[in-house]
XYZ file of C-alpha atoms in Angstrom:
310
model
C -0.071 -0.039 -0.103
C 1.315 3.907 -1.013
C 2.303 5.467 2.347
C 0.983 8.525 0.860
C -2.788 7.329 -0.137
C -3.627 8.278 3.331
C -2.292 11.374 3.694
C -3.852 12.412 -0.039
C -7.179 10.896 1.250
C -6.852 13.813 4.242
C -5.691 16.612 2.122
C -8.883 15.929 -0.441
C -11.262 15.790 2.836
C -10.179 19.067 3.731
C -10.386 20.609 0.668
C -13.786 19.602 0.200
C -15.274 20.452 3.823
C -12.336 22.200 5.473
C -14.748 24.395 8.108
C -15.908 20.673 8.970
C -12.325 19.296 9.410
C -11.199 22.208 11.301
C -14.194 21.951 13.698
C -13.915 18.029 14.576
C -9.820 19.028 14.927
C -10.613 21.367 17.079
C -12.909 19.383 19.116
C -10.076 17.091 19.196
C -7.515 18.830 20.616
C -9.645 20.342 23.097
C -10.752 16.981 24.205
C -7.313 15.554 24.568
C -6.387 18.614 26.614
C -9.141 18.434 29.074
C -8.286 14.893 29.574
C -4.290 15.907 29.793
C -5.239 18.429 32.570
C -7.316 16.254 34.473
C -4.790 13.772 34.803
C -2.203 16.128 35.409
C -4.089 17.461 38.362
C -4.768 14.001 39.856
C -1.159 13.197 39.372
C -0.466 16.424 41.475
C -2.982 15.626 43.956
C -0.840 12.237 44.798
C 1.867 14.364 46.204
C 5.479 14.026 46.071
C 7.033 10.443 46.521
C 9.448 8.589 44.535
C 12.256 10.179 42.192
C 10.046 12.244 39.724
C 9.647 16.268 40.548
C 6.007 16.982 41.110
C 5.914 19.097 38.201
C 4.834 19.343 34.699
C 8.132 18.051 33.551
C 7.384 15.201 36.187
C 3.703 14.347 34.778
C 5.349 14.148 31.499
C 7.791 11.358 32.629
C 5.348 9.435 34.336
C 3.168 10.020 31.495
C 5.540 8.432 29.210
C 6.348 5.488 31.507
C 2.764 3.881 31.671
C 3.582 2.195 28.642
C 5.824 -0.148 30.736
C 3.574 -0.601 33.447
C 1.735 -3.910 33.400
C -2.187 -3.870 32.818
C -4.541 -2.572 35.603
C -6.219 -6.007 35.308
C -2.846 -7.926 36.240
C -2.299 -5.717 39.127
C -4.793 -7.641 40.929
C -4.701 -11.145 39.564
C -2.953 -13.652 41.804
C -2.270 -16.002 38.642
C 0.423 -13.108 37.784
C 2.529 -13.391 40.456
C 5.703 -16.055 40.523
C 5.333 -19.575 41.692
C 5.812 -20.017 45.597
C 9.601 -19.781 47.382
C 9.585 -23.504 48.269
C 11.846 -22.575 51.194
C 9.793 -20.561 53.279
C 6.736 -21.360 54.671
C 4.595 -18.452 54.043
C 2.611 -17.548 57.259
C -0.599 -15.810 55.456
C -2.458 -19.029 54.371
C -5.222 -18.063 56.850
C -5.874 -14.246 55.776
C -9.190 -13.675 55.835
C -11.305 -12.102 53.143
C -11.123 -8.237 53.141
C -14.394 -6.569 53.346
C -15.701 -4.830 50.423
C -14.562 -3.718 47.104
C -10.904 -2.629 46.514
C -10.362 0.975 46.753
C -9.044 2.641 43.428
C -5.483 3.362 43.036
C -3.662 5.581 40.332
C 0.212 6.374 39.634
C 3.264 5.104 39.157
C 5.909 7.287 40.457
C 3.971 8.033 43.050
C 1.625 5.443 43.490
C -0.818 5.903 45.572
C -4.492 4.544 47.284
C -7.136 7.292 46.298
C -9.868 6.078 47.740
C -10.976 5.763 52.281
C -10.410 8.697 54.777
C -7.260 9.169 56.732
C -7.184 7.497 60.198
C -4.158 9.058 62.127
C -4.503 6.535 65.075
C -4.526 3.280 62.579
C -1.395 5.086 60.973
C 0.007 5.614 63.789
C -0.064 2.429 65.254
C 1.311 0.721 62.212
C 4.071 3.103 62.201
C 4.705 2.045 66.036
C 4.421 -1.382 64.844
C 7.508 -1.207 62.394
C 9.509 0.823 65.266
C 9.000 -2.340 67.218
C 10.186 -4.829 64.561
C 13.234 -2.046 63.881
C 14.577 -3.063 67.364
C 15.349 -6.728 66.049
C 18.842 -7.848 64.651
C 19.440 -7.187 61.268
C 16.906 -4.427 60.674
C 16.892 -0.172 60.591
C 14.155 1.929 60.542
C 14.613 5.039 58.761
C 13.204 7.311 56.066
C 12.276 5.592 52.798
C 14.561 5.662 49.950
C 11.792 4.792 47.498
C 9.565 8.011 48.502
C 10.350 11.362 48.487
C 8.776 11.955 51.343
C 8.476 11.305 55.331
C 7.510 7.787 54.993
C 9.201 5.160 57.475
C 10.925 2.573 56.302
C 12.478 -0.907 57.160
C 15.480 -2.018 56.144
C 17.295 -5.273 56.062
C 20.738 -5.919 56.349
C 21.904 -8.830 54.290
C 23.522 -11.638 56.906
C 25.117 -14.019 54.736
C 22.805 -16.661 56.724
C 22.309 -20.369 55.324
C 18.373 -19.535 55.529
C 18.696 -16.074 53.904
C 20.692 -17.461 50.734
C 18.353 -20.678 50.505
C 15.153 -17.855 49.751
C 14.488 -16.154 47.138
C 14.160 -13.177 49.266
C 17.809 -12.239 48.970
C 17.395 -12.139 45.022
C 14.224 -10.243 45.358
C 15.554 -7.650 47.825
C 18.862 -7.049 46.047
C 17.582 -4.131 43.407
C 16.431 -2.266 46.346
C 17.828 0.752 47.662
C 19.541 1.035 51.479
C 18.839 3.905 53.937
C 19.849 7.438 52.889
C 17.726 9.404 55.800
C 17.776 8.895 59.423
C 14.260 8.417 60.764
C 14.378 12.096 61.905
C 15.765 13.471 58.560
C 19.808 13.565 59.028
C 21.611 12.110 56.047
C 23.378 8.948 56.452
C 26.701 8.710 55.077
C 28.242 5.324 56.070
C 27.914 2.529 53.454
C 24.148 0.980 53.132
C 25.203 -1.368 49.954
C 24.170 -4.466 52.235
C 20.773 -3.241 53.379
C 17.690 -2.906 51.005
C 14.354 -1.327 52.206
C 11.265 -3.918 51.940
C 8.335 -2.068 53.313
C 7.030 1.698 53.923
C 4.304 3.426 55.248
C 2.480 6.286 53.789
C 1.412 8.773 56.451
C -1.147 10.441 54.385
C -3.471 7.302 54.923
C -1.717 4.359 56.397
C -1.285 2.288 52.865
C 1.882 0.500 52.652
C 4.014 -0.758 49.989
C 5.656 -3.755 50.910
C 7.766 -6.672 49.498
C 5.899 -10.260 50.443
C 6.973 -14.138 49.582
C 5.408 -15.065 46.401
C 2.829 -17.410 48.512
C 1.978 -14.714 50.855
C 1.503 -11.982 47.996
C -0.927 -14.276 45.890
C -2.890 -14.582 48.913
C -2.856 -10.799 50.374
C -4.322 -9.878 46.651
C -6.558 -12.973 46.014
C -8.010 -11.965 49.482
C -8.221 -7.563 48.693
C -5.897 -7.036 51.000
C -3.391 -5.800 48.156
C -2.595 -5.393 44.390
C 0.781 -5.295 42.910
C 2.338 -2.144 41.829
C 2.026 -1.834 37.784
C 6.001 -1.583 37.664
C 6.902 -4.642 39.734
C 9.408 -7.127 38.162
C 9.835 -4.451 35.664
C 13.584 -5.278 34.945
C 12.827 -9.030 35.476
C 12.404 -11.122 32.278
C 8.990 -12.331 33.293
C 7.605 -8.395 33.040
C 7.775 -8.817 29.549
C 7.863 -12.228 28.445
C 5.498 -13.693 27.697
C 3.865 -10.845 26.219
C 1.211 -9.426 28.827
C -1.626 -9.209 26.143
C -1.654 -13.206 25.584
C -4.445 -15.009 27.007
C -3.972 -17.289 29.804
C -5.248 -20.353 27.864
C -2.179 -20.372 25.776
C -0.054 -20.290 28.856
C -1.697 -23.510 29.818
C 0.543 -26.063 28.394
C 3.329 -24.157 30.091
C 2.275 -24.529 33.544
C 0.045 -21.494 33.472
C 0.998 -17.603 33.431
C 3.016 -17.691 36.702
C 5.053 -20.650 35.641
C 5.440 -19.383 32.235
C 6.329 -16.193 33.196
C 8.466 -16.355 36.589
C 9.692 -20.089 36.599
C 13.421 -19.468 35.402
C 13.723 -17.487 38.886
C 13.805 -20.694 40.596
C 17.690 -21.399 39.238
C 18.574 -18.089 40.477
C 21.055 -18.105 43.316
C 21.549 -15.770 46.658
C 24.685 -14.297 44.946
C 22.907 -12.868 41.570
C 21.573 -9.284 42.080
C 18.256 -7.868 40.456
C 17.472 -4.141 39.998
C 14.299 -2.191 41.167
C 11.048 -3.224 41.916
C 10.842 -7.030 42.533
C 7.833 -9.375 40.893
C 5.788 -9.125 44.477
C 6.231 -5.241 45.427
C 2.476 -4.462 46.371
C 0.520 -1.621 47.925
C -1.573 -2.817 50.775
C -4.648 -0.858 51.253
C -4.862 1.527 54.340
C -6.998 -0.092 57.076
C -10.466 1.100 58.110
C -10.585 -0.351 61.492
C -8.763 -2.111 64.865
C -9.605 -5.394 63.050
C -8.058 -4.649 59.720
C -4.793 -3.027 61.516
C -4.127 -6.108 63.336
C -4.097 -8.041 59.843
C -2.390 -5.300 58.311
C 0.498 -6.299 60.940
C 0.087 -10.127 60.106
C 1.246 -8.763 56.507
C 4.192 -6.587 57.957
C 5.176 -9.682 59.895
C 5.131 -11.961 57.174
C 7.307 -9.766 55.162
C 9.556 -9.353 57.990
C 10.077 -13.251 58.177
C 10.373 -13.702 54.198
C 13.252 -10.416 54.310
C 15.285 -12.756 56.722
C 14.697 -16.188 54.745
C 12.954 -17.820 57.957
């Protein structure tokens, strides 16, 4: 087909009905600008977070990143998660179903829950729980290095134990950053290459970003407590192959979507390094009452257990 034919047809159409073409073009531009403005305002309303500035250029970079993200439906699909870590017994098998529908989320950088009311008391309870966990060996509480804000975060120190080496956690956490600021905001100057952030809480609503074992992540997603960050596993092969537009039925001969996409990780060893967010990087929805807060604490405890491979 001659590539010039569509352009020639448009030129002919414009010559025959210039006013109509100009009107349609103006309407299309107006619609796109309205949609872009609404998207920009929504993105700005998320507040600071991540490595992008809260500016027009930050929004533009965020928009250009969207083709790299997994489909929205995959974020809440348990089948998208990797196969179980056989070296770890997931403690969340009996996690109850979360009541009600999932809250809406938006954004990639930052990534936020955008439904639900803030409950400062519940958020403070979660932060206090993180503080208590930080007193354990190999854990540090500091400000998040993944968030450009005052989010408290837990970091784990690689200790080289046999349990840690036997678990996929060491591989998954290897691409996550170490602490850069103490919990009171002072710069950390000593090296932190052996420390990795695996959990942080958002002060504005009590939601969390967290890394879980594949089996616990699957339960948390299936039971409605969490969903994947849409950039989870971005620099892992499984994020790109098989292509995400393929229907699940085509992947059934290969063990289903989970095995087809992620089974290669089973051969990885504890000395290998990855980059950026692992494939089980989740947002855990903000708790709405004390009972939900206790379940969120269980999810945090499961993350802590897996971070040490125990």
